Amino acid sequence: MLPEFHGGSHLDVDGFFVALLGVLALTGMIARNSVILIDQIERDKASGMHPWDAVVEAATHRFRPILLTASAAILGRIPIAPTIFWGPMAYAIMGGLAVATVLTLVFLPALYVAWFRIKMPHKDAPSRTGLEQSAMVGGPPDVVGNGTPAAAKQKESMLIFKQSL
C-alpha cells in the first residue's frame, strides 16, 4: 500500500517511488553478479573440471570482484543517502546489495550444487585439473591435462613458464 493511504504527505509518496526505482536498479545488479558467477562455473566445467570443483573454484575466483564491485556501489551511495529525494533509493540499494552479495557468494553456489545434485568427488579420484596436481607435486608437464583444448593450453603455458625459469 502506498504511504498516501496512511495519511502520508506528498513527500512520502515521492520517497516510496524513488525507493522502488532503487529496488529495480538493485535487481539488475544482483542479476549481473549471479550471471557472472554461473557463467564462470559453466566455463570451468567446460574446461574439464569436476562440477564440484568448478563450483568451488568459481566461487573463490569471483569472490573478490563481486565483493569489490558491491562495496563500491554501496559506498558510492553514502553521499546521497542523507538527501531527502535520493535517500530512499540509496538506502534501498545499499541494504539490498549488501544482503544480495552475501546470498550470491554463499547461497547461490550451494543452490547450484543442490539443484544439479552435484556430489563431492571421492578422495581417491583426482579432484583438480591435472595441471594443478602436476604443479603441486612437481611432476613433468607432459602428464598434465585430460585431452581438452583448455588442458592443452594449460600444458603449453606451463612449459613456457618452466622454460623461463
Short mmCIF file of C-alpha atoms in Angstrom, two decimals:
data_model
loop_
_atom_site.label_atom_id
_atom_site.label_comp_id
_atom_site.label_asym_id
_atom_site.label_seq_id
_atom_site.Cartn_x
_atom_site.Cartn_y
_atom_site.Cartn_z
CA MET A 1 0.00 0.00 0.00
CA LEU A 2 1.18 3.48 -0.74
CA PRO A 3 2.01 5.74 2.21
CA GLU A 4 -0.57 8.20 0.88
CA PHE A 5 -3.38 5.94 2.10
CA HIS A 6 -1.98 6.11 5.63
CA GLY A 7 -2.23 9.87 5.82
CA GLY A 8 1.28 10.40 4.49
CA SER A 9 2.33 13.53 2.69
CA HIS A 10 3.27 14.00 -0.94
CA LEU A 11 6.93 13.69 0.12
CA ASP A 12 6.29 10.15 1.42
CA VAL A 13 4.91 9.07 -1.96
CA ASP A 14 7.93 10.53 -3.75
CA GLY A 15 10.22 8.67 -1.33
CA PHE A 16 8.33 5.45 -1.95
CA PHE A 17 8.61 5.87 -5.72
CA VAL A 18 12.34 6.63 -5.60
CA ALA A 19 12.92 3.65 -3.29
CA LEU A 20 11.04 1.48 -5.79
CA LEU A 21 13.38 2.74 -8.52
CA GLY A 22 16.27 1.71 -6.27
CA VAL A 23 14.83 -1.80 -5.96
CA LEU A 24 14.53 -2.03 -9.75
CA ALA A 25 18.17 -0.97 -10.14
CA LEU A 26 19.10 -3.47 -7.45
CA THR A 27 17.59 -6.37 -9.41
CA GLY A 28 19.91 -5.59 -12.32
CA MET A 29 22.96 -5.53 -10.08
CA ILE A 30 22.02 -8.82 -8.44
CA ALA A 31 21.29 -10.49 -11.76
CA ARG A 32 24.65 -9.36 -13.16
CA ASN A 33 26.60 -10.86 -10.25
CA SER A 34 24.64 -14.10 -10.44
CA VAL A 35 25.10 -14.45 -14.19
CA ILE A 36 28.84 -13.81 -13.87
CA LEU A 37 29.19 -16.50 -11.19
CA ILE A 38 27.11 -19.09 -13.06
CA ASP A 39 29.00 -18.34 -16.29
CA GLN A 40 32.30 -18.91 -14.50
CA ILE A 41 31.04 -22.26 -13.18
CA GLU A 42 29.98 -23.32 -16.68
CA ARG A 43 33.33 -22.27 -18.20
CA ASP A 44 35.22 -24.21 -15.54
CA LYS A 45 33.09 -27.29 -16.19
CA ALA A 46 33.64 -26.93 -19.94
CA SER A 47 37.40 -26.84 -19.38
CA GLY A 48 37.24 -30.31 -17.84
CA MET A 49 36.91 -29.64 -14.13
CA HIS A 50 34.74 -31.83 -11.94
CA PRO A 51 31.44 -29.98 -11.34
CA TRP A 52 32.05 -29.77 -7.58
CA ASP A 53 35.47 -28.25 -8.13
CA ALA A 54 34.08 -25.91 -10.78
CA VAL A 55 31.58 -24.52 -8.27
CA VAL A 56 34.25 -24.10 -5.57
CA GLU A 57 36.77 -22.55 -7.96
CA ALA A 58 34.22 -20.17 -9.48
CA ALA A 59 33.01 -19.02 -6.07
CA THR A 60 36.54 -18.40 -4.81
CA HIS A 61 37.70 -16.89 -8.11
CA ARG A 62 34.78 -14.46 -8.38
CA PHE A 63 34.58 -13.68 -4.64
CA ARG A 64 36.87 -10.66 -4.73
CA PRO A 65 35.49 -8.99 -7.90
CA ILE A 66 31.89 -9.41 -6.76
CA LEU A 67 32.70 -8.14 -3.27
CA LEU A 68 34.65 -5.15 -4.58
CA THR A 69 32.01 -4.05 -7.09
CA ALA A 70 29.27 -4.41 -4.48
CA SER A 71 31.32 -2.48 -1.94
CA ALA A 72 31.99 0.29 -4.45
CA ALA A 73 28.29 0.51 -5.29
CA ILE A 74 27.33 0.58 -1.60
CA LEU A 75 29.97 3.11 -0.58
CA GLY A 76 29.19 5.24 -3.63
CA ARG A 77 25.63 5.73 -2.37
CA ILE A 78 26.69 7.09 1.02
CA PRO A 79 26.91 10.76 -0.12
CA ILE A 80 23.33 10.75 -1.43
CA ALA A 81 21.86 8.71 1.44
CA PRO A 82 21.08 11.69 3.70
CA THR A 83 19.37 13.68 0.94
CA ILE A 84 15.61 13.99 1.01
CA PHE A 85 14.89 12.97 -2.59
CA TRP A 86 17.58 10.33 -3.36
CA GLY A 87 17.94 8.98 0.18
CA PRO A 88 15.26 6.25 -0.04
CA MET A 89 16.79 4.92 -3.26
CA ALA A 90 20.27 4.94 -1.75
CA TYR A 91 19.15 3.04 1.34
CA ALA A 92 17.22 0.50 -0.74
CA ILE A 93 20.24 -0.19 -2.94
CA MET A 94 22.75 -0.19 -0.08
CA GLY A 95 20.81 -2.60 2.11
CA GLY A 96 19.62 -4.81 -0.69
CA LEU A 97 23.03 -5.10 -2.31
CA ALA A 98 24.72 -5.97 0.98
CA VAL A 99 22.28 -8.83 1.57
CA ALA A 100 22.26 -9.92 -2.07
CA THR A 101 26.06 -10.06 -2.22
CA VAL A 102 26.20 -12.45 0.71
CA LEU A 103 23.46 -14.56 -0.86
CA THR A 104 25.24 -14.56 -4.23
CA LEU A 105 28.54 -15.69 -2.75
CA VAL A 106 27.19 -18.23 -0.24
CA PHE A 107 23.67 -19.30 -1.17
CA LEU A 108 23.95 -19.34 -4.98
CA PRO A 109 26.82 -21.89 -5.14
CA ALA A 110 25.02 -24.05 -2.57
CA LEU A 111 21.79 -23.81 -4.56
CA TYR A 112 23.66 -24.71 -7.77
CA VAL A 113 25.14 -27.82 -6.13
CA ALA A 114 21.76 -28.84 -4.71
CA TRP A 115 19.78 -28.09 -7.89
CA PHE A 116 22.08 -30.09 -10.17
CA ARG A 117 22.69 -32.76 -7.48
CA ILE A 118 26.45 -32.42 -7.69
CA LYS A 119 28.31 -34.83 -5.45
CA MET A 120 31.65 -34.16 -3.82
CA PRO A 121 34.39 -36.11 -5.63
CA HIS A 122 35.87 -39.16 -3.90
CA LYS A 123 39.16 -38.78 -2.10
CA ASP A 124 40.95 -41.30 -4.35
CA ALA A 125 39.75 -39.64 -7.56
CA PRO A 126 41.67 -36.58 -8.79
CA SER A 127 39.56 -33.60 -7.86
CA ARG A 128 41.55 -30.86 -9.56
CA THR A 129 42.82 -30.48 -13.08
CA GLY A 130 45.98 -32.32 -13.98
CA LEU A 131 47.89 -29.03 -14.18
CA GLU A 132 47.30 -28.22 -10.53
CA GLN A 133 48.29 -31.72 -9.44
CA SER A 134 51.40 -31.65 -11.59
CA ALA A 135 52.38 -28.24 -10.27
CA MET A 136 51.81 -29.32 -6.66
CA VAL A 137 53.93 -32.46 -6.84
CA GLY A 138 56.44 -31.10 -9.35
CA GLY A 139 55.61 -33.73 -11.94
CA PRO A 140 56.51 -33.41 -15.59
CA PRO A 141 54.24 -31.17 -17.65
CA ASP A 142 53.57 -33.91 -20.23
CA VAL A 143 51.24 -35.71 -17.78
CA VAL A 144 49.07 -32.62 -17.47
CA GLY A 145 45.53 -32.42 -18.72
CA ASN A 146 42.76 -34.61 -19.95
CA GLY A 147 42.90 -34.06 -23.71
CA THR A 148 40.67 -30.97 -23.81
CA PRO A 149 41.78 -27.78 -25.59
CA ALA A 150 41.90 -25.99 -22.23
CA ALA A 151 44.23 -28.67 -20.87
CA ALA A 152 46.48 -28.33 -23.93
CA LYS A 153 46.63 -24.57 -23.41
CA GLN A 154 47.47 -25.09 -19.72
CA LYS A 155 50.19 -27.55 -20.68
CA GLU A 156 51.68 -25.09 -23.17
CA SER A 157 51.65 -22.21 -20.68
CA MET A 158 53.27 -24.43 -18.04
CA LEU A 159 56.05 -25.35 -20.49
CA ILE A 160 56.66 -21.67 -21.30
CA PHE A 161 56.74 -20.85 -17.60
CA LYS A 162 59.23 -23.62 -16.82
CA GLN A 163 61.45 -22.59 -19.74
CA SER A 164 61.52 -19.00 -18.49
CA LEU A 165 62.96 -20.15 -15.16
#
